[in-house]
Short mmCIF file of C-alpha atoms (C1' of nucleotides) in Angstrom, two decimals:
data_model
loop_
_atom_site.label_atom_id
_atom_site.label_comp_id
_atom_site.label_asym_id
_atom_site.label_seq_id
_atom_site.Cartn_x
_atom_site.Cartn_y
_atom_site.Cartn_z
CA MET A 1 15.10 17.07 -38.32
CA SER A 2 12.28 18.09 -36.05
CA PHE A 3 8.84 16.93 -35.01
CA SER A 4 5.88 19.20 -34.84
CA TYR A 5 2.53 18.90 -33.16
CA ARG A 6 -0.67 20.84 -33.18
CA TYR A 7 -0.41 21.51 -29.44
CA PRO A 8 2.65 21.89 -27.25
CA ARG A 9 3.61 18.72 -25.38
CA PRO A 10 5.31 18.30 -22.06
CA ALA A 11 8.61 16.47 -22.27
CA LEU A 12 8.47 13.04 -20.65
CA THR A 13 11.28 11.62 -18.58
CA VAL A 14 11.88 8.74 -16.21
CA ASP A 15 13.83 9.07 -12.97
CA CYS A 16 15.03 6.18 -10.93
CA VAL A 17 15.76 6.11 -7.21
CA VAL A 18 18.31 3.34 -6.68
CA PHE A 19 18.51 1.80 -3.22
CA GLY A 20 21.29 -0.35 -1.87
CA VAL A 21 22.50 -1.49 1.51
CA HIS A 22 26.04 -1.50 2.84
CA GLU A 23 27.25 -2.16 6.36
CA GLY A 24 23.81 -1.73 7.80
CA ARG A 25 23.09 1.54 6.06
CA LEU A 26 20.50 2.27 3.43
CA LEU A 27 22.09 4.02 0.47
CA VAL A 28 20.91 5.83 -2.64
CA LEU A 29 22.83 6.14 -5.87
CA LEU A 30 23.15 9.67 -7.19
CA ILE A 31 24.66 11.21 -10.30
CA ARG A 32 26.50 14.48 -10.38
CA ARG A 33 25.10 16.78 -13.00
CA GLY A 34 27.51 17.99 -15.67
CA GLN A 35 25.34 20.73 -17.14
CA ALA A 36 23.03 23.55 -16.12
CA PRO A 37 20.62 23.81 -14.55
CA PHE A 38 21.79 22.53 -11.17
CA ARG A 39 25.26 21.94 -12.63
CA GLY A 40 27.43 20.24 -10.04
CA ASP A 41 24.45 19.23 -7.92
CA TRP A 42 23.53 15.64 -7.32
CA ALA A 43 20.48 14.14 -8.96
CA ILE A 44 18.59 10.90 -9.37
CA PRO A 45 19.57 9.09 -12.55
CA GLY A 46 17.05 9.47 -15.37
CA GLY A 47 16.38 10.81 -18.83
CA PHE A 48 13.97 11.19 -21.69
CA VAL A 49 11.51 8.54 -22.76
CA ASP A 50 11.99 7.58 -26.39
CA VAL A 51 8.84 7.56 -28.42
CA GLN A 52 9.24 3.92 -29.40
CA GLU A 53 9.99 2.41 -25.98
CA SER A 54 7.71 1.73 -23.06
CA ILE A 55 8.28 3.79 -19.93
CA ASP A 56 9.45 0.66 -18.08
CA ASP A 57 12.00 0.07 -20.81
CA ALA A 58 13.06 3.69 -20.65
CA ALA A 59 13.69 3.38 -16.92
CA ARG A 60 15.82 0.28 -17.42
CA ARG A 61 17.72 1.83 -20.27
CA GLU A 62 18.50 5.03 -18.41
CA LEU A 63 19.60 3.06 -15.40
CA GLN A 64 21.94 1.03 -17.56
CA GLU A 65 23.30 4.06 -19.37
CA GLU A 66 23.87 6.21 -16.32
CA THR A 67 24.92 3.66 -13.74
CA GLY A 68 25.67 0.44 -15.58
CA LEU A 69 23.10 -1.41 -13.49
CA THR A 70 21.06 -4.16 -15.11
CA ASN A 71 18.85 -6.91 -13.80
CA VAL A 72 17.62 -5.06 -10.79
CA TYR A 73 14.24 -5.03 -9.10
CA LEU A 74 12.43 -2.06 -10.61
CA GLU A 75 9.02 -0.71 -9.81
CA GLN A 76 7.09 2.35 -10.84
CA LEU A 77 6.70 4.81 -8.02
CA TYR A 78 4.75 7.89 -8.92
CA THR A 79 4.52 10.47 -11.67
CA PHE A 80 5.62 13.99 -10.88
CA GLY A 81 3.93 16.59 -12.99
CA ALA A 82 4.07 20.00 -11.33
CA VAL A 83 4.35 22.73 -13.93
CA ASN A 84 7.62 24.24 -12.78
CA ARG A 85 9.58 21.25 -11.61
CA ASP A 86 12.12 21.89 -14.37
CA PRO A 87 13.07 25.55 -14.86
CA ARG A 88 13.77 25.12 -18.58
CA GLU A 89 10.52 23.73 -19.85
CA ARG A 90 7.59 21.60 -18.89
CA VAL A 91 8.81 18.15 -17.96
CA VAL A 92 6.69 15.37 -16.53
CA SER A 93 8.67 12.59 -14.92
CA VAL A 94 7.62 9.04 -14.20
CA ALA A 95 9.65 8.02 -11.17
CA TYR A 96 10.76 4.46 -10.46
CA TYR A 97 12.71 2.89 -7.69
CA ALA A 98 15.23 0.10 -7.95
CA LEU A 99 16.68 -2.31 -5.40
CA VAL A 100 20.17 -3.61 -5.99
CA ARG A 101 22.33 -6.24 -4.33
CA ARG A 102 26.00 -6.00 -3.49
CA VAL A 103 26.52 -2.28 -3.34
CA GLU A 104 30.17 -2.94 -2.59
CA HIS A 105 30.88 -4.21 -6.08
CA GLN A 106 31.39 -1.49 -8.60
CA GLU A 107 28.65 -1.98 -11.14
CA VAL A 108 28.70 1.75 -10.84
CA ALA A 109 32.16 1.82 -12.43
CA ALA A 110 30.47 0.91 -15.69
CA SER A 111 28.94 4.34 -15.92
CA ASP A 112 30.37 6.56 -18.62
CA ALA A 113 31.31 10.19 -18.20
CA ALA A 114 28.95 10.91 -15.31
CA GLN A 115 30.03 10.53 -11.71
CA ALA A 116 27.88 8.20 -9.67
CA GLU A 117 28.09 7.83 -5.92
CA TRP A 118 26.26 6.11 -3.09
CA PHE A 119 24.91 8.27 -0.27
CA PRO A 120 23.34 7.16 2.98
CA VAL A 121 19.69 8.22 2.96
CA ASP A 122 20.21 10.15 6.16
CA GLU A 123 23.16 12.13 4.79
CA LEU A 124 21.98 13.33 1.45
CA PRO A 125 23.49 16.26 -0.39
CA SER A 126 21.11 18.85 -1.77
CA LEU A 127 19.45 17.57 -4.89
CA ALA A 128 18.53 19.05 -8.24
CA PHE A 129 14.94 19.78 -9.34
CA ASP A 130 12.30 18.14 -7.13
CA HIS A 131 14.49 15.10 -6.63
CA GLU A 132 14.42 15.47 -2.88
CA GLU A 133 10.65 15.00 -2.98
CA ILE A 134 10.94 12.05 -5.34
CA LEU A 135 13.52 10.44 -3.13
CA GLN A 136 11.44 10.88 0.00
CA THR A 137 8.45 9.43 -1.79
CA ALA A 138 10.52 6.41 -2.77
CA LEU A 139 11.78 5.99 0.75
CA ALA A 140 8.27 6.09 2.14
CA ARG A 141 7.16 3.52 -0.41
CA LEU A 142 10.06 1.22 0.37
CA ARG A 143 9.39 1.41 4.11
CA ALA A 144 5.71 0.73 3.64
CA LYS A 145 6.12 -2.03 1.10
CA VAL A 146 8.81 -3.97 2.87
CA ARG A 147 6.30 -4.70 5.63
CA TYR A 148 3.88 -6.68 3.58
CA GLN A 149 5.80 -7.82 0.55
CA PRO A 150 9.09 -9.69 0.52
CA ILE A 151 11.08 -7.21 -1.54
CA GLY A 152 13.82 -6.86 1.05
CA PHE A 153 15.56 -9.88 -0.45
CA GLU A 154 16.30 -7.83 -3.54
CA LEU A 155 18.78 -5.87 -1.46
CA LEU A 156 20.72 -8.88 -0.20
CA PRO A 157 22.98 -11.41 -1.87
CA THR A 158 21.05 -14.47 -3.01
CA LYS A 159 22.45 -16.41 -0.04
CA PHE A 160 22.23 -14.63 3.27
CA THR A 161 22.05 -15.24 6.99
CA LEU A 162 19.06 -14.47 9.17
CA THR A 163 21.07 -11.84 10.97
CA GLN A 164 21.79 -10.08 7.70
CA LEU A 165 18.12 -10.14 6.85
CA GLN A 166 17.16 -8.83 10.26
CA GLN A 167 19.68 -6.01 10.06
CA LEU A 168 18.27 -5.11 6.68
CA TYR A 169 14.80 -4.80 8.10
CA GLU A 170 16.09 -2.79 11.01
CA THR A 171 17.90 -0.50 8.63
CA ILE A 172 14.90 0.09 6.43
CA LEU A 173 12.31 0.36 9.17
CA GLY A 174 14.56 2.37 11.42
CA HIS A 175 14.01 0.44 14.63
CA GLU A 176 15.36 -2.65 16.36
CA ILE A 177 13.62 -6.00 16.11
CA ASP A 178 13.70 -8.85 18.62
CA LYS A 179 15.86 -11.62 17.24
CA ARG A 180 13.76 -14.56 18.36
CA ASN A 181 10.48 -13.08 17.26
CA PHE A 182 11.95 -12.08 13.93
CA ARG A 183 13.26 -15.57 13.24
CA LYS A 184 10.05 -17.22 14.29
CA LYS A 185 8.00 -14.98 12.08
CA ILE A 186 10.21 -15.04 9.03
CA LEU A 187 10.64 -18.80 9.13
CA ALA A 188 6.94 -19.30 9.64
CA THR A 189 6.29 -17.74 6.23
CA ARG A 190 8.16 -20.72 4.69
CA LEU A 191 9.59 -18.25 2.22
CA LEU A 192 13.17 -18.99 3.16
CA LYS A 193 14.90 -22.12 2.07
CA PRO A 194 17.61 -23.18 4.51
CA LEU A 195 20.81 -24.21 2.76
CA GLU A 196 23.45 -26.67 3.83
CA GLU A 197 25.99 -23.89 3.61
CA PHE A 198 27.27 -21.68 6.36
CA ALA A 199 28.79 -18.26 6.38
CA SER A 200 31.99 -18.21 8.36
CA GLY A 201 32.51 -14.84 9.91
CA ARG A 202 34.70 -13.89 12.81
CA HIS A 203 32.71 -16.14 15.14
CA ARG A 204 30.28 -18.97 15.11
CA SER A 205 29.23 -19.63 11.54
CA ALA A 206 25.67 -18.91 10.51
CA ARG A 207 23.37 -20.88 8.29
CA LEU A 208 22.68 -19.41 4.89
CA TYR A 209 19.22 -19.15 3.43
CA ARG A 210 17.84 -18.17 0.12
CA PHE A 211 14.51 -16.66 -0.80
CA ASP A 212 12.20 -19.26 -2.30
CA ARG A 213 10.59 -17.41 -5.16
CA SER A 214 8.44 -20.29 -6.36
CA GLN A 215 7.04 -20.79 -2.87
CA TYR A 216 6.28 -17.09 -2.80
CA GLN A 217 4.36 -17.23 -6.08
CA LYS A 218 2.41 -20.17 -4.72
CA LEU A 219 1.44 -18.36 -1.55
CA VAL A 220 0.54 -15.18 -3.40
CA LYS A 221 -1.94 -17.17 -5.46
CA GLN A 222 -3.48 -18.42 -2.24
CA GLY A 223 -3.84 -14.83 -1.11
CA VAL A 224 -1.58 -15.22 1.88
CA ASN A 225 -0.07 -12.06 3.24
CA PHE A 226 3.29 -11.49 4.80
CA GLU A 227 3.32 -8.84 7.45
CA ILE A 228 6.69 -8.53 9.07
CA MET B 1 0.13 27.14 -35.33
CA SER B 2 2.29 24.20 -34.44
CA PHE B 3 5.02 23.28 -32.01
CA SER B 4 8.17 21.52 -32.99
CA TYR B 5 10.75 19.62 -31.03
CA ARG B 6 14.15 18.14 -31.76
CA TYR B 7 12.91 14.64 -30.81
CA PRO B 8 9.47 13.12 -31.12
CA ARG B 9 7.46 13.22 -27.91
CA PRO B 10 4.80 10.87 -26.63
CA ALA B 11 1.45 12.53 -26.12
CA LEU B 12 0.50 12.78 -22.46
CA THR B 13 -2.99 12.18 -21.18
CA VAL B 14 -4.77 11.67 -17.89
CA ASP B 15 -7.50 9.10 -17.36
CA CYS B 16 -9.73 8.95 -14.38
CA VAL B 17 -11.53 5.93 -12.95
CA VAL B 18 -14.55 7.28 -11.11
CA PHE B 19 -16.04 5.10 -8.39
CA GLY B 20 -19.40 5.50 -6.78
CA VAL B 21 -21.75 3.39 -4.71
CA HIS B 22 -25.44 2.90 -5.19
CA GLU B 23 -27.75 0.44 -3.50
CA GLY B 24 -24.89 -1.64 -2.24
CA ARG B 25 -23.12 -1.87 -5.56
CA LEU B 26 -19.80 -0.44 -6.55
CA LEU B 27 -20.09 1.52 -9.76
CA VAL B 28 -17.75 3.09 -12.28
CA LEU B 29 -18.54 6.04 -14.47
CA LEU B 30 -17.85 5.52 -18.16
CA ILE B 31 -18.07 7.69 -21.24
CA ARG B 32 -19.19 6.51 -24.61
CA ARG B 33 -16.68 7.38 -27.29
CA GLY B 34 -17.97 9.52 -30.15
CA GLN B 35 -15.02 9.05 -32.51
CA ALA B 36 -12.69 6.39 -33.77
CA PRO B 37 -10.82 4.48 -32.64
CA PHE B 38 -13.15 2.43 -30.46
CA ARG B 39 -16.08 4.57 -31.58
CA GLY B 40 -19.17 3.58 -29.66
CA ASP B 41 -17.18 1.74 -27.02
CA TRP B 42 -17.11 2.78 -23.44
CA ALA B 43 -14.03 4.40 -21.95
CA ILE B 44 -12.71 5.96 -18.81
CA PRO B 45 -13.01 9.75 -18.89
CA GLY B 46 -9.75 11.53 -19.67
CA GLY B 47 -7.87 13.71 -22.10
CA PHE B 48 -4.69 15.54 -22.92
CA VAL B 49 -2.54 17.31 -20.40
CA ASP B 50 -2.08 20.96 -21.23
CA VAL B 51 1.46 22.18 -21.15
CA GLN B 52 0.74 24.84 -18.57
CA GLU B 53 -1.23 22.79 -16.06
CA SER B 54 -0.07 20.18 -13.57
CA ILE B 55 -1.16 16.62 -14.16
CA ASP B 56 -3.35 16.76 -11.05
CA ASP B 57 -5.04 19.85 -12.44
CA ALA B 58 -5.45 18.14 -15.78
CA ALA B 59 -7.19 15.20 -14.12
CA ARG B 60 -9.60 17.52 -12.30
CA ARG B 61 -10.26 19.55 -15.41
CA GLU B 62 -10.99 16.54 -17.58
CA LEU B 63 -13.25 15.12 -14.93
CA GLN B 64 -15.16 18.37 -14.79
CA GLU B 65 -15.37 18.69 -18.55
CA GLU B 66 -16.44 15.15 -19.26
CA THR B 67 -18.63 14.36 -16.29
CA GLY B 68 -19.34 17.63 -14.52
CA LEU B 69 -17.86 16.28 -11.31
CA THR B 70 -15.94 18.64 -9.04
CA ASN B 71 -14.73 18.44 -5.48
CA VAL B 72 -14.14 14.74 -5.43
CA TYR B 73 -11.47 12.68 -3.78
CA LEU B 74 -8.81 12.21 -6.43
CA GLU B 75 -5.61 10.26 -6.25
CA GLN B 76 -2.96 9.33 -8.74
CA LEU B 77 -3.02 5.63 -9.52
CA TYR B 78 -0.36 4.56 -11.98
CA THR B 79 1.11 5.63 -15.29
CA PHE B 80 0.46 3.44 -18.29
CA GLY B 81 3.14 3.70 -20.91
CA ALA B 82 3.12 0.65 -23.16
CA VAL B 83 4.09 1.60 -26.69
CA ASN B 84 0.95 0.45 -28.44
CA ARG B 85 -1.75 1.26 -25.97
CA ASP B 86 -3.21 3.77 -28.43
CA PRO B 87 -3.34 2.58 -32.06
CA ARG B 88 -2.98 6.08 -33.48
CA GLU B 89 0.22 7.28 -31.89
CA ARG B 90 2.31 6.95 -28.79
CA VAL B 91 0.29 8.06 -25.79
CA VAL B 92 1.36 7.81 -22.18
CA SER B 93 -1.46 8.12 -19.69
CA VAL B 94 -1.29 9.04 -16.05
CA ALA B 95 -4.28 7.31 -14.49
CA TYR B 96 -6.15 8.62 -11.46
CA TYR B 97 -9.08 7.36 -9.51
CA ALA B 98 -11.85 9.39 -7.97
CA LEU B 99 -14.39 8.63 -5.26
CA VAL B 100 -17.71 10.40 -5.42
CA ARG B 101 -20.68 10.68 -3.09
CA ARG B 102 -24.30 10.51 -4.03
CA VAL B 103 -24.22 8.63 -7.26
CA GLU B 104 -27.99 8.97 -7.43
CA HIS B 105 -27.86 12.68 -8.08
CA GLN B 106 -27.11 13.59 -11.62
CA GLU B 107 -23.87 15.53 -11.48
CA VAL B 108 -23.36 13.45 -14.53
CA ALA B 109 -26.10 15.38 -16.27
CA ALA B 110 -23.71 18.32 -16.42
CA SER B 111 -21.63 16.58 -19.02
CA ASP B 112 -21.79 18.10 -22.47
CA ALA B 113 -22.09 16.11 -25.67
CA ALA B 114 -20.66 12.88 -24.34
CA GLN B 115 -22.82 10.21 -22.80
CA ALA B 116 -21.80 9.21 -19.32
CA GLU B 117 -23.18 6.22 -17.47
CA TRP B 118 -22.59 4.30 -14.28
CA PHE B 119 -21.78 0.60 -14.54
CA PRO B 120 -21.46 -1.94 -11.75
CA VAL B 121 -17.85 -3.08 -11.61
CA ASP B 122 -18.95 -6.65 -12.05
CA GLU B 123 -20.97 -5.92 -15.17
CA LEU B 124 -18.65 -3.86 -17.29
CA PRO B 125 -19.03 -3.45 -21.03
CA SER B 126 -15.93 -3.96 -23.12
CA LEU B 127 -13.68 -0.96 -22.86
CA ALA B 128 -11.55 1.04 -25.28
CA PHE B 129 -7.73 0.99 -25.31
CA ASP B 130 -6.18 -0.58 -22.21
CA HIS B 131 -8.92 0.85 -20.04
CA GLU B 132 -9.89 -2.55 -18.74
CA GLU B 133 -6.43 -2.91 -17.29
CA ILE B 134 -6.52 0.59 -15.84
CA LEU B 135 -9.87 -0.07 -14.28
CA GLN B 136 -8.78 -3.33 -12.71
CA THR B 137 -5.69 -1.63 -11.35
CA ALA B 138 -7.86 1.04 -9.80
CA LEU B 139 -10.17 -1.54 -8.31
CA ALA B 140 -7.27 -3.41 -6.77
CA ARG B 141 -5.92 -0.19 -5.33
CA LEU B 142 -9.27 0.78 -3.88
CA ARG B 143 -9.71 -2.62 -2.26
CA ALA B 144 -6.25 -2.56 -0.80
CA LYS B 145 -6.36 1.02 0.36
CA VAL B 146 -9.74 0.95 2.00
CA ARG B 147 -8.34 -1.52 4.54
CA TYR B 148 -5.80 0.76 6.08
CA GLN B 149 -6.89 4.26 5.21
CA PRO B 150 -10.29 5.80 5.81
CA ILE B 151 -11.11 6.70 2.23
CA GLY B 152 -14.39 4.84 2.23
CA PHE B 153 -16.11 7.91 3.65
CA GLU B 154 -15.52 9.67 0.36
CA LEU B 155 -18.13 7.40 -1.17
CA LEU B 156 -20.83 8.15 1.38
CA PRO B 157 -22.88 11.25 2.13
CA THR B 158 -21.24 13.34 4.84
CA LYS B 159 -23.80 12.04 7.32
CA PHE B 160 -24.28 8.31 7.28
CA THR B 161 -25.37 5.39 9.42
CA LEU B 162 -23.12 2.61 10.59
CA THR B 163 -25.08 0.15 8.52
CA GLN B 164 -24.43 2.22 5.42
CA LEU B 165 -20.75 2.26 6.21
CA GLN B 166 -20.67 -1.45 6.83
CA GLN B 167 -22.46 -2.19 3.59
CA LEU B 168 -19.96 -0.02 1.80
CA TYR B 169 -17.07 -2.03 3.19
CA GLU B 170 -18.83 -5.25 2.34
CA THR B 171 -19.39 -4.01 -1.18
CA ILE B 172 -15.80 -2.97 -1.73
CA LEU B 173 -14.16 -5.91 -0.01
CA GLY B 174 -16.60 -8.40 -1.42
CA HIS B 175 -17.39 -10.30 1.77
CA GLU B 176 -19.72 -10.03 4.72
CA ILE B 177 -18.64 -8.48 8.00
CA ASP B 178 -19.99 -9.22 11.48
CA LYS B 179 -22.10 -6.27 12.57
CA ARG B 180 -21.02 -6.14 16.21
CA ASN B 181 -17.33 -6.53 15.47
CA PHE B 182 -17.48 -3.94 12.76
CA ARG B 183 -19.12 -1.40 15.02
CA LYS B 184 -16.73 -2.05 17.85
CA LYS B 185 -13.74 -1.65 15.61
CA ILE B 186 -14.90 1.36 13.68
CA LEU B 187 -16.00 3.23 16.79
CA ALA B 188 -12.75 2.34 18.56
CA THR B 189 -10.85 4.35 15.97
CA ARG B 190 -12.64 7.47 17.29
CA LEU B 191 -12.79 8.64 13.72
CA LEU B 192 -16.54 8.84 13.67
CA LYS B 193 -18.38 11.65 15.37
CA PRO B 194 -21.84 10.58 16.49
CA LEU B 195 -24.47 13.19 15.66
CA GLU B 196 -27.70 13.96 17.42
CA GLU B 197 -29.51 13.26 14.20
CA PHE B 198 -31.19 10.09 13.08
CA ALA B 199 -32.00 8.70 9.70
CA SER B 200 -35.60 7.59 9.50
CA GLY B 201 -35.94 4.75 7.12
CA ARG B 202 -38.67 2.21 6.86
CA HIS B 203 -38.01 1.00 10.40
CA ARG B 204 -36.25 1.94 13.57
CA SER B 205 -34.27 5.10 12.90
CA ALA B 206 -30.50 4.90 12.91
CA ARG B 207 -28.01 7.30 14.37
CA LEU B 208 -26.04 9.38 11.89
CA TYR B 209 -22.30 9.85 12.11
CA ARG B 210 -19.83 11.93 10.27
CA PHE B 211 -16.18 11.33 9.59
CA ASP B 212 -14.01 13.47 11.88
CA ARG B 213 -11.31 14.71 9.55
CA SER B 214 -9.42 16.73 12.15
CA GLN B 215 -9.25 13.75 14.46
CA TYR B 216 -7.94 11.74 11.55
CA GLN B 217 -5.16 14.22 10.84
CA LYS B 218 -4.24 14.14 14.50
CA LEU B 219 -3.99 10.37 14.59
CA VAL B 220 -2.04 10.23 11.35
CA LYS B 221 0.55 12.52 12.90
CA GLN B 222 0.81 10.08 15.78
CA GLY B 223 1.43 7.30 13.31
CA VAL B 224 -1.65 5.37 14.26
CA ASN B 225 -2.95 2.94 11.69
CA PHE B 226 -6.47 1.96 10.86
CA GLU B 227 -6.82 -1.59 9.75
CA ILE B 228 -10.41 -2.47 9.15
"C1'" DA C 1 39.82 -18.79 27.95
"C1'" DC C 2 37.19 -15.34 26.30
"C1'" DA C 3 34.81 -12.38 23.14
"C1'" DA C 4 31.33 -12.24 19.80
"C1'" DA C 5 27.71 -13.77 17.22
"C1'" DA C 6 24.35 -17.91 16.45
"C1'" DG C 7 20.67 -20.11 17.95
"C1'" DT C 8 16.51 -21.42 20.69
"C1'" DG C 9 11.07 -21.54 24.06
"C1'" DT C 10 7.80 -19.82 27.12
"C1'" DT C 11 4.68 -16.58 29.12
"C1'" DC C 12 1.58 -12.84 28.75
"C1'" DC C 13 -1.66 -9.95 26.78
"C1'" DC C 14 -4.43 -7.87 23.57
"C1'" DA C 15 -7.02 -7.81 19.57
"C1'" DA C 16 -9.80 -10.49 16.28
"C1'" DT C 17 -13.48 -13.63 15.99
"C1'" DA C 18 -17.62 -16.06 16.81
"C1'" DC C 19 -21.99 -15.78 18.32
"C1'" DA C 20 -27.85 -14.37 19.75
"C1'" DC C 21 -31.04 -11.59 21.52
"C1'" DC C 22 -33.88 -7.26 22.59
"C1'" DC C 23 -35.47 -2.66 20.80
"C1'" DA C 24 -37.70 0.84 18.07
"C1'" DT C 25 -40.31 2.11 14.20
"C1'" DG C 26 -43.49 2.09 10.11
"C1'" DG C 27 -47.00 -0.09 7.84
"C1'" DC D 1 -48.99 -6.93 15.70
"C1'" DC D 2 -45.49 -8.05 12.95
"C1'" DA D 3 -41.75 -7.42 9.83
"C1'" DT D 4 -37.56 -5.12 9.39
"C1'" DG D 5 -33.52 -3.16 10.45
"C1'" DG D 6 -30.99 -0.89 14.75
"C1'" DG D 7 -28.45 -1.78 18.46
"C1'" DT D 8 -25.66 -4.23 22.13
"C1'" DG D 9 -21.86 -7.90 25.31
"C1'" DT D 10 -19.18 -11.92 26.30
"C1'" DA D 11 -16.27 -15.89 25.84
"C1'" DT D 12 -12.66 -17.92 23.17
"C1'" DT D 13 -8.63 -18.01 20.63
"C1'" DG D 14 -4.51 -16.97 18.11
"C1'" DG D 15 -0.80 -14.08 17.15
"C1'" DG D 16 2.48 -10.42 18.63
"C1'" DA D 17 5.55 -8.87 22.07
"C1'" DA D 18 8.57 -9.35 25.89
"C1'" DC D 19 12.20 -11.69 27.66
"C1'" DA D 20 17.67 -14.72 28.86
"C1'" DC D 21 20.51 -18.23 28.40
"C1'" DT D 22 23.39 -21.87 25.94
"C1'" DT D 23 26.29 -23.02 21.90
"C1'" DT D 24 29.80 -22.44 18.63
"C1'" DT D 25 33.74 -20.44 16.64
"C1'" DG D 26 37.93 -17.53 15.92
"C1'" DT D 27 41.57 -15.32 18.16
#
DNA sequence: ACAAAAGTGTTCCCAATACACCCATGG
DNA sequence: CCATGGGTGTATTGGGAACACTTTTGT
């Protein structure tokens, strides 16, 4: 069976830059390509958009199929439409980025044939197609967005300590932050709900917090903004 | 002649929200549709992406063909890919927005058959497809972006007075701004080059300025930011 | 007891805001 | 001469940044 059109059409794909954090490093999930072109190279997970699914759905489906990840924060990034970005034929790709918690656990194991692996963003292998550009675009977006919108929480477990949160921000923004100022500022947003639980590490135990989503919605409606 | 593919493909279009300013109002350029569906309704200019042109090129071409506009500030906005956004068949649209100077002059006259007309953003007719959503997305982007990036200049003549600039910001942001504070802040950025020319209006003549693009590039490289 | 991380307040400075009057020009 | 918009300075305030020590816990 085949489908014919009066004019040639670009193929349409979605690609998804998946971010995670582990031991204070920002990671990206990549897939090793099994076929040409760029066979053996690493690439961002993605695939074709079915004609009967929305592009958001396509992004979620591909993510699930290629990495096993579900229920992640997912946001459209940018659409890449240079004529020769795929050497085989014209392919336009709508790029997304995803934020996932608990990189350590192997949701990635759920992936089928394809190999998937986490790479630190500052030690990337060479990537297929224009995926390097897509990845850098995603990174820039993440760095910019984390400053004024509380999306960082999507990269942490639901219960976390303030130190974890601070390290996350330091990791993403790439510079150190003063502990006292950070705590003052983050608590002043009233977006964190202190719990009566404590994380016991190797030393003094730290209070756990969770992100208060309903409070966030409330403040968004009031037009409050959250510069970090 | 026809083109056939193993799997059905969504059609790919570009749509372009064109903003302009006139007499202190923010306007959008719309096209009246000549055919069904939504015949007679107003719509954002746009059309199909050719297989041998980039999506950016497609946006510029469609803008030129439908409105006669060239050499405008153009930026990709978002890609709209809901399954039923076009009642005829699956169409994914990459939306752009454009900022144009001198709304008063009839570049629009260059358009061929189609009627094009400027509408104030707060007095829009009902729009075809999901164009209302696209337009509101563009508006939100413009309002957000104008605060931290000097794109407002793209809506003014190359030489302008500070009052013109202030009114533009007031128009876009939707609130009044203190004249003295605005001038202090805008001049402190050093992004405006004072000219030795003056605009003679009905009263005391006002100094003209132009946006110093090279200075802007320089400051961007230094990572300076420009909150207004 | 000590090493390591948790937790906490104050001072300083700059940038944002609020605010009112004189000046130049055209009619 | 007067109406209209052009142009300017200062005082106040609030938020961001800098900065160091005590507390708790595990080993």
